Coordinates of C-alpha atoms and ligand atoms in Angstrom, one line a residue:
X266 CA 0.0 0.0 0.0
X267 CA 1.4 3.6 -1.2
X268 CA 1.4 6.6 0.9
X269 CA -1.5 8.3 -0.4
X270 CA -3.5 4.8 0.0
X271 CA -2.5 4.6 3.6
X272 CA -3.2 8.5 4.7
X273 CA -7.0 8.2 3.6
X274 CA -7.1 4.2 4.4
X275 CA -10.2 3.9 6.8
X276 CA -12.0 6.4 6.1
X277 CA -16.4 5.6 5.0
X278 CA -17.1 9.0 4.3
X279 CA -14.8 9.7 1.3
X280 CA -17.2 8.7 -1.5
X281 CA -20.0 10.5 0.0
X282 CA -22.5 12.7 -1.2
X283 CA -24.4 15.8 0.3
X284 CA -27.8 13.5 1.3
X285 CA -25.1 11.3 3.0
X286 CA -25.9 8.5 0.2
X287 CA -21.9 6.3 0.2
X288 CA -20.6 4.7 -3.5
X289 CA -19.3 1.7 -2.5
X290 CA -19.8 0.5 -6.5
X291 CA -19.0 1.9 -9.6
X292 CA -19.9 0.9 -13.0
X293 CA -17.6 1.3 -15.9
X294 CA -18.3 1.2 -19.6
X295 CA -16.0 -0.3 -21.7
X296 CA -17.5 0.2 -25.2
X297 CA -20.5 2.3 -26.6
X298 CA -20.3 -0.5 -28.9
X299 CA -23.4 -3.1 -29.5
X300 CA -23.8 -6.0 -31.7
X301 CA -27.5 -6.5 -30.3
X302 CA -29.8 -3.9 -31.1
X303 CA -32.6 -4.3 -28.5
X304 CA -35.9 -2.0 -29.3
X305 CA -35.6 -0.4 -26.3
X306 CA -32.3 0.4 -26.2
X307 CA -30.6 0.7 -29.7
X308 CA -33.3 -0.3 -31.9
X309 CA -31.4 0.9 -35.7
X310 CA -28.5 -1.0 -34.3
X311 CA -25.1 1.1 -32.8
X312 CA -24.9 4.3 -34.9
X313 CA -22.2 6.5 -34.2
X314 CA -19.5 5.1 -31.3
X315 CA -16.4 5.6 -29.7
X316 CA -14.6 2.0 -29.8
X317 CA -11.6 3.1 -30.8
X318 CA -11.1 6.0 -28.4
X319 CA -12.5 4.1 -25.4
X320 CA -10.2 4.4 -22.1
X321 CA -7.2 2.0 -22.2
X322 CA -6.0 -0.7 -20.0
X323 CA -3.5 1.9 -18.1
X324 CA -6.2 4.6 -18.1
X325 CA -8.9 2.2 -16.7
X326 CA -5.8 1.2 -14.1
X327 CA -5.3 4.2 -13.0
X328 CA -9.2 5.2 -12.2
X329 CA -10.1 1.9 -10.7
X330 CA -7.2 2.7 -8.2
X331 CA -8.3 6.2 -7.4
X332 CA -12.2 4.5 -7.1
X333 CA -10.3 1.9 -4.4
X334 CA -8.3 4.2 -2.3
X335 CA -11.9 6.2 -1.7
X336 CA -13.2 2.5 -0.5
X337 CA -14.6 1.5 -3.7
X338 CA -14.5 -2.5 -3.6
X339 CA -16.7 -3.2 -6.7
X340 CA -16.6 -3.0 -10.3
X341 CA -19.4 -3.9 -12.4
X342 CA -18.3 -3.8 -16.0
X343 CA -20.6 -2.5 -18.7
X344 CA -21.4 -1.0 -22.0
X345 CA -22.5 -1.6 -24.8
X346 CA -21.5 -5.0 -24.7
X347 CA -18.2 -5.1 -22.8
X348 CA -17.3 -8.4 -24.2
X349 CA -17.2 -6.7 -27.4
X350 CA -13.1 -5.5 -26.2
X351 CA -11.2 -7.8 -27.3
X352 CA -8.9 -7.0 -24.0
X353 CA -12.1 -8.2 -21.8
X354 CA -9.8 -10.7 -19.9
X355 CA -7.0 -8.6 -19.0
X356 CA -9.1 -5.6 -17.9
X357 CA -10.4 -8.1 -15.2
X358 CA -7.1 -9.4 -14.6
X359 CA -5.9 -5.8 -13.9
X360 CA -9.1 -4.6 -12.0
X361 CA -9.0 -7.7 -9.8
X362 CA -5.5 -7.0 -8.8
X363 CA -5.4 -3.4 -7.8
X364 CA -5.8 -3.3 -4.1
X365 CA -9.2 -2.9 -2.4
X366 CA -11.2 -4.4 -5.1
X367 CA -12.7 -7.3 -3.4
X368 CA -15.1 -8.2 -6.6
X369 CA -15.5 -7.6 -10.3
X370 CA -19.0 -8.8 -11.8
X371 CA -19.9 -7.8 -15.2
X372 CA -23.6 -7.4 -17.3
X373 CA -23.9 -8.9 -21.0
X374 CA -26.3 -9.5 -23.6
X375 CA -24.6 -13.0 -23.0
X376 CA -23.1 -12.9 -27.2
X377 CA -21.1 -16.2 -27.5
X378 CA -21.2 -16.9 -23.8
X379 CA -21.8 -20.4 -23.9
X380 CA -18.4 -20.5 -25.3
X381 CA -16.8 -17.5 -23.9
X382 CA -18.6 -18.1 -19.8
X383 CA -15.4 -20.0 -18.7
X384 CA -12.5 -18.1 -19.9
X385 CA -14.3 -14.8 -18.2
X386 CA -14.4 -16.9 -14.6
X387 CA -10.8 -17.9 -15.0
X388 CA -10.2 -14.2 -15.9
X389 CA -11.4 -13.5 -12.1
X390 CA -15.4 -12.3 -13.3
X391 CA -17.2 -13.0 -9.6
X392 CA -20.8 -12.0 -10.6
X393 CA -22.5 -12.0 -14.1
X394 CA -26.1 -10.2 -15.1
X395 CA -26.8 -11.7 -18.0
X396 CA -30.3 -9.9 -20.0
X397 CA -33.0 -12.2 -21.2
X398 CA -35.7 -10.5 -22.1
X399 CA -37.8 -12.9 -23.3
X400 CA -37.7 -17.3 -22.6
X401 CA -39.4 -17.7 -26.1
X402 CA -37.0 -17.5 -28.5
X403 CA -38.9 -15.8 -31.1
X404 CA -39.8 -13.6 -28.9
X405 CA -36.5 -13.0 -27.7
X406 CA -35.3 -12.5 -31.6
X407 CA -37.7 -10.2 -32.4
X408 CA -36.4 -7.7 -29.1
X409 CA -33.0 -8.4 -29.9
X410 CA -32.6 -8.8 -33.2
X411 CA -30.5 -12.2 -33.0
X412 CA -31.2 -15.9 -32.5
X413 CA -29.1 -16.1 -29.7
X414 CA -31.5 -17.6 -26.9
X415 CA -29.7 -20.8 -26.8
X416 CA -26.4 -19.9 -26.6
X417 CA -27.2 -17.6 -23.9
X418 CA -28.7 -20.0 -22.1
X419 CA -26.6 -22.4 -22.5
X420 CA -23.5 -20.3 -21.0
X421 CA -25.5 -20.1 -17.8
X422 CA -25.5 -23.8 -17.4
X423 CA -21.6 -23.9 -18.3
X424 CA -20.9 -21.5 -15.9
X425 CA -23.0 -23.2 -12.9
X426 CA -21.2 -26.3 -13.7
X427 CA -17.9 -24.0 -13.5
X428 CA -19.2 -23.3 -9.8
X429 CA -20.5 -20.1 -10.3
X430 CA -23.0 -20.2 -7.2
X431 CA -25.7 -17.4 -9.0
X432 CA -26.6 -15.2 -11.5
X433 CA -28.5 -12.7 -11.9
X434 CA -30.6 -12.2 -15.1
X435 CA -32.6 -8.8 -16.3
X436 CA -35.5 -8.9 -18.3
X437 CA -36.9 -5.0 -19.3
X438 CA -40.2 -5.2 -18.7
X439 CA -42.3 -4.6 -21.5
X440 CA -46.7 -4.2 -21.8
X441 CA -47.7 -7.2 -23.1
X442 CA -44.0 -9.0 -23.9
X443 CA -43.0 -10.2 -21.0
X444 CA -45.1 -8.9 -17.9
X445 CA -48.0 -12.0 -19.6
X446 CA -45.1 -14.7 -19.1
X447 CA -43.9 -14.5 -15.3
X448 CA -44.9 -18.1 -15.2
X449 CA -42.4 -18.8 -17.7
X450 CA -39.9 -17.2 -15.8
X451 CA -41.4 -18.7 -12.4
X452 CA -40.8 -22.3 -13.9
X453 CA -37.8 -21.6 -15.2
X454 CA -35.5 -20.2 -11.9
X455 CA -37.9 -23.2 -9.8
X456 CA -34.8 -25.1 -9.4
X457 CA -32.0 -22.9 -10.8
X458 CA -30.0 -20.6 -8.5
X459 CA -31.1 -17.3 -10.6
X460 CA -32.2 -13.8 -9.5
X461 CA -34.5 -12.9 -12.2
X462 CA -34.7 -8.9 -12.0
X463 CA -37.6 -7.1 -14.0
X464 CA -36.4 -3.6 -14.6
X465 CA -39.1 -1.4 -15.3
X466 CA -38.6 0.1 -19.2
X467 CA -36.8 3.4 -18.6
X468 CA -37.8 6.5 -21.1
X469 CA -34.5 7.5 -22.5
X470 CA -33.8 10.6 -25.1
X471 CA -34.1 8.0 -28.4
X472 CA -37.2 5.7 -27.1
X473 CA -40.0 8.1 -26.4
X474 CA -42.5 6.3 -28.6
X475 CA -41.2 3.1 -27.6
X476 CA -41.5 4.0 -23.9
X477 CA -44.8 5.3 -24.0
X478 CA -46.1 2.2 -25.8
X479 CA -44.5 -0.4 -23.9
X480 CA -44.4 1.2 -20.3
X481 CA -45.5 -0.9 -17.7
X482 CA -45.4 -0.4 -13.9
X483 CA -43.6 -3.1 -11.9
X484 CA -46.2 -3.0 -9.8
X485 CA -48.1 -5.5 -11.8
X486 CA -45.2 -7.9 -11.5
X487 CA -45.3 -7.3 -7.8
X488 CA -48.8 -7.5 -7.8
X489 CA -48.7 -11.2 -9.1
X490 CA -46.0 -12.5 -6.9
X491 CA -47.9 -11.6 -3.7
X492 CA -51.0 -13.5 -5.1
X493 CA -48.9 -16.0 -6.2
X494 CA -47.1 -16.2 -2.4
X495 CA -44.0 -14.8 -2.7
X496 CA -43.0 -13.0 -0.1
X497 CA -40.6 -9.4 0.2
X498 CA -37.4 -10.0 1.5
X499 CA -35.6 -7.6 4.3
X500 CA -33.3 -5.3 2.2
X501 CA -29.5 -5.2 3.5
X502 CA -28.2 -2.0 4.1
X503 CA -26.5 -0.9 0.8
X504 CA -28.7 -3.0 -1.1
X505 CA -28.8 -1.0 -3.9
X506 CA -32.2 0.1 -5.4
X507 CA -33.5 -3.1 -6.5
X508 CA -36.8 -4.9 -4.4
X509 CA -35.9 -8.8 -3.6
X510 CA -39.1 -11.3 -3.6
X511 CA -38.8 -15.5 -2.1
X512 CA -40.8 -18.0 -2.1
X513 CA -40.1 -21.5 -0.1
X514 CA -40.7 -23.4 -3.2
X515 CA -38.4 -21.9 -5.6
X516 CA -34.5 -22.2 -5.1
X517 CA -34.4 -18.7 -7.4
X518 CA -35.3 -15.1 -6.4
X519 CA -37.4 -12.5 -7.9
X520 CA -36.1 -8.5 -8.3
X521 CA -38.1 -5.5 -9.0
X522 CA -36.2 -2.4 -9.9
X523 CA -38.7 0.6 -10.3
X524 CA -37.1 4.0 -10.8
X525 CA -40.4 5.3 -11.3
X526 CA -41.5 4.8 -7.5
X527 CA -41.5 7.5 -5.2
X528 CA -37.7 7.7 -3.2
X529 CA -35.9 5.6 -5.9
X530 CA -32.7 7.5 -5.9
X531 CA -33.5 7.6 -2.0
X532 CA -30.8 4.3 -2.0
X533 CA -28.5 5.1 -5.2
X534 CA -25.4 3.7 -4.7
X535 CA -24.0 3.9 -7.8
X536 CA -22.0 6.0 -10.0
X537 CA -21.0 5.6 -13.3
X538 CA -17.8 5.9 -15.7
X539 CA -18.2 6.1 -19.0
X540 CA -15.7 4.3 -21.8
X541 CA -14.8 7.7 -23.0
X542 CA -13.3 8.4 -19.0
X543 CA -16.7 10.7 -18.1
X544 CA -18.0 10.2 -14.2
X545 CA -21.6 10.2 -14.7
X546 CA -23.5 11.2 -11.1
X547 CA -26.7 9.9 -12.7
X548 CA -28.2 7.8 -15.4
X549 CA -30.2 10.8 -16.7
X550 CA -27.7 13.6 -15.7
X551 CA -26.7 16.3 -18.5
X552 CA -23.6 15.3 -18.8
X553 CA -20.4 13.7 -17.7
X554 CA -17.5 15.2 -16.1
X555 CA -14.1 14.7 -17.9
X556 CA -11.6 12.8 -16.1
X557 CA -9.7 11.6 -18.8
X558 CA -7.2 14.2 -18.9
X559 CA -6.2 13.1 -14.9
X560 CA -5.9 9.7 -16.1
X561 CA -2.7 9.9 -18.4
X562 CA -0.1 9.5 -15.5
X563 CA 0.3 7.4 -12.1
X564 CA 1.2 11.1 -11.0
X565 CA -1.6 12.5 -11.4
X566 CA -3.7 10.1 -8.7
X567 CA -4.1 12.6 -5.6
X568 CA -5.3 15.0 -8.0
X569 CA -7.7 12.4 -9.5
X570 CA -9.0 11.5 -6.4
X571 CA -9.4 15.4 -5.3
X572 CA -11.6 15.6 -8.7
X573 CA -13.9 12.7 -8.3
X574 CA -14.7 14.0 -4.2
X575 CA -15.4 17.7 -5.7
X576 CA -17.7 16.1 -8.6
X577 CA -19.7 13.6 -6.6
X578 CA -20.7 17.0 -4.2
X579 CA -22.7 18.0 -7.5
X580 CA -25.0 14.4 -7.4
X581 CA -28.5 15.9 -7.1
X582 CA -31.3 14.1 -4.8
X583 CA -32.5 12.3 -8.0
X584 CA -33.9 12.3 -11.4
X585 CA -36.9 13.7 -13.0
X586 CA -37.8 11.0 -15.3
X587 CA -41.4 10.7 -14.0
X588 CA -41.5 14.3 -15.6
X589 CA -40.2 12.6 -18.9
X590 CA -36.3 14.4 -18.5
X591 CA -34.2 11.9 -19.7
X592 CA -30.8 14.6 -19.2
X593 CA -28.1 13.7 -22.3
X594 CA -28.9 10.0 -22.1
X595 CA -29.5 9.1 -25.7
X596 CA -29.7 5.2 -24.9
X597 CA -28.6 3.3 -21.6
X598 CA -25.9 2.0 -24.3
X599 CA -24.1 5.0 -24.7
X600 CA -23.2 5.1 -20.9
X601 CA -23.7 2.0 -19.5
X602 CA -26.8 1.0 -18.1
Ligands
SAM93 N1 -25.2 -4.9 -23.3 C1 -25.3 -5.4 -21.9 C2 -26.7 -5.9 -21.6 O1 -27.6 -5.7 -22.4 O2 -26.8 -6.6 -20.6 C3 -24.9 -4.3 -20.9 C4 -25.4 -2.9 -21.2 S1 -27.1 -2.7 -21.1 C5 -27.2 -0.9 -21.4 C6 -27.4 -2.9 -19.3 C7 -28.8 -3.1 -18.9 O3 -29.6 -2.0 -19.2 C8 -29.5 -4.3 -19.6 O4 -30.0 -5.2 -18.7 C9 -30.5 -3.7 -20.4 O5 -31.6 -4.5 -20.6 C10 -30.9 -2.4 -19.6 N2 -31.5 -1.4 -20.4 C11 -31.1 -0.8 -21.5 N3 -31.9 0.2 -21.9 C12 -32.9 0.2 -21.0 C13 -34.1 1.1 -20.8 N4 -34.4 2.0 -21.6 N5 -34.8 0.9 -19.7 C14 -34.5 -0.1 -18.8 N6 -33.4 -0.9 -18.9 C15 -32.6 -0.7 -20.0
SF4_94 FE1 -26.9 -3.7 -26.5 FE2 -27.4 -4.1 -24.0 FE3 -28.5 -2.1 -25.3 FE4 -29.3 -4.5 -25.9 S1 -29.5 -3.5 -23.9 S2 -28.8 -3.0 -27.4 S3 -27.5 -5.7 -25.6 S4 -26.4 -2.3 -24.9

């Protein structure tokens, strides 16, 4: 442990923000880059992007330090599809070993995981979200744009039987898609340790029709698990914003993840780099703020660390998405949802 590590070792408050919400997570982008085009999210496919230009292993080194001296001990890797670098493996090789970073999980549309799954456990990945939107594989075609259900699938099992203890899947809740097939779902994580998490359909600058179509209220998932006998779990402190369901007869879980219910961004605790190096205080904020430019030199860390406690000072209560402001967010793609 360096110098600077040691004088602010210890302390909780350092990634806190004025409504005394802590950050003890951070998700990073590594790609604006998609090679699913999901209706909701990029439905023409990924227009303009920055692959190229996207943070490099020594940038991404140097931030995930400065996140881990202010008691950051998890990284959730993102995108776009962050399997689409073709330096995937070493980023988590590199995350995993700077100090304080106790666990690196990762979300993916699950491209080629049924042969891929293994080689990103060995890498050191300790937690996977993998979205399936839809169990019927037309279905799931026709909000994806690919025939990928089996392989998908198929990667889970691989990586159960690689002693992966649980996974948790997203499904974007959509009217009449998948809020009429719970059941499917239901049978499905019966025996399988899987957190199936309905995310309600956010409205984003690029989706409006979409959005106002195919909005749906988790409430009517919710609704049907109680009749159905599930039961709402006690929420850990820190548990992040999602709502956790059980029932005795299923080895799986069910989430709900609502941002449109009142006090949401009440238990935020997230914030968010982008793959261009922008800290993002919000999904649906106006903007990033640069820290690229801090990131060029193992020199530069105190200042880097200086910058991100001034920045997260500017994290508002929350967002006004119930009042349809979506901030800069063009897609969820663009900065990691
Ligand atoms: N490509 C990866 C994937 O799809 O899992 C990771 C990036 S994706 C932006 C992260 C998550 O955001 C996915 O579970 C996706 O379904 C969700 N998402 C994307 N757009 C959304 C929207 N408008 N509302 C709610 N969730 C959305
Ligand atoms: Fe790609 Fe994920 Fe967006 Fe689907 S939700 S288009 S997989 S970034």
């Amino acid at each position: 442990m360096n110098s600077l590590q040691q004088s602010i070792q210890g302390s909780r408050e350092l990634l806190q923000d004025s409504q005394g919400r802590s950050f003890p997570y951070l998700r990073l982008s590594l790609t604006d880059l998609c090679n699913f085009s999901c209706n909701y999210c990029l439905p023409d496919g990924c227009g303009e992007h920055h692959h190229k230009s996207t943070l490099s292993l020594e940038e991404i080194t140097r931030l995930v330090s400065a996140f881990a001296v202010l008691g950051v001990e998890k990284i959730r890797l993102t995108g776009g599809e962050p399997t689409l670098r073709s330096d995937f493996r070493d980023i988590v090789r590199v995350i995993k070993s700077v100090p304080g970073i106790r666990r690196v999980a990762m979300t993916t549309n699950g491209y080629k995981m049924d042969r891929r799954v293994e080689s990103w456990l060995d890498a050191g990945v300790d937690n996977i979200n993998v979205s399936v939107d839809s169990l019927d594989p037309r279905a799931f075609e026709l909000i994806t744009g690919h025939n990928r259900l089996q392989e998908i699938l198929g990667g889970m099992d691989k990586a159960f039987a690689k002693g992966l203890p649980e996974i948790k899947v997203n499904a974007v809740l959509m009217r009449g898609v998948n809020d009429v097939q719970l059941q499917d779902y239901l049978d499905w994580i019966k025996h399988k340790p899987i957190t199936m998490r309905f995310i309600e359909l956010m409205q984003t600058g690029d989706n409006g029709a979409f959005f106002d179509k195919y909005h749906v209220p988790g409430q009517a998932i919710r609704d049907q698990l109680l009749e159905r006998g599930w039961v709402r779990m006690t929420r850990m402190k820190d548990a992040g914003p999602a709502h956790e369901y059980c029932h005795p007869d299923y080895v799986g879980r069910i989430g709900l993840i609502t941002p449109y219910s009142k006090d949401f961004c009440k238990d935020c605790n997230r914030l968010r780099v982008t793959s261009q190096g922008h800290l993002q205080l919000c999904l649906f904020a106006d903007g990033g703020h640069d820290l690229r430019h801090l990131l060029q030199s193992d020199d530069q860390q105190e200042e880097l660390i200086a910058e991100i406690q001034k920045v997260l000072r500017l994290k508002v209560d929350g967002h006004f998405l119930d009042q349809g402001y979506t901030g800069n967010t063009a897609s969820l793609a663009q900065i990691g949802g």
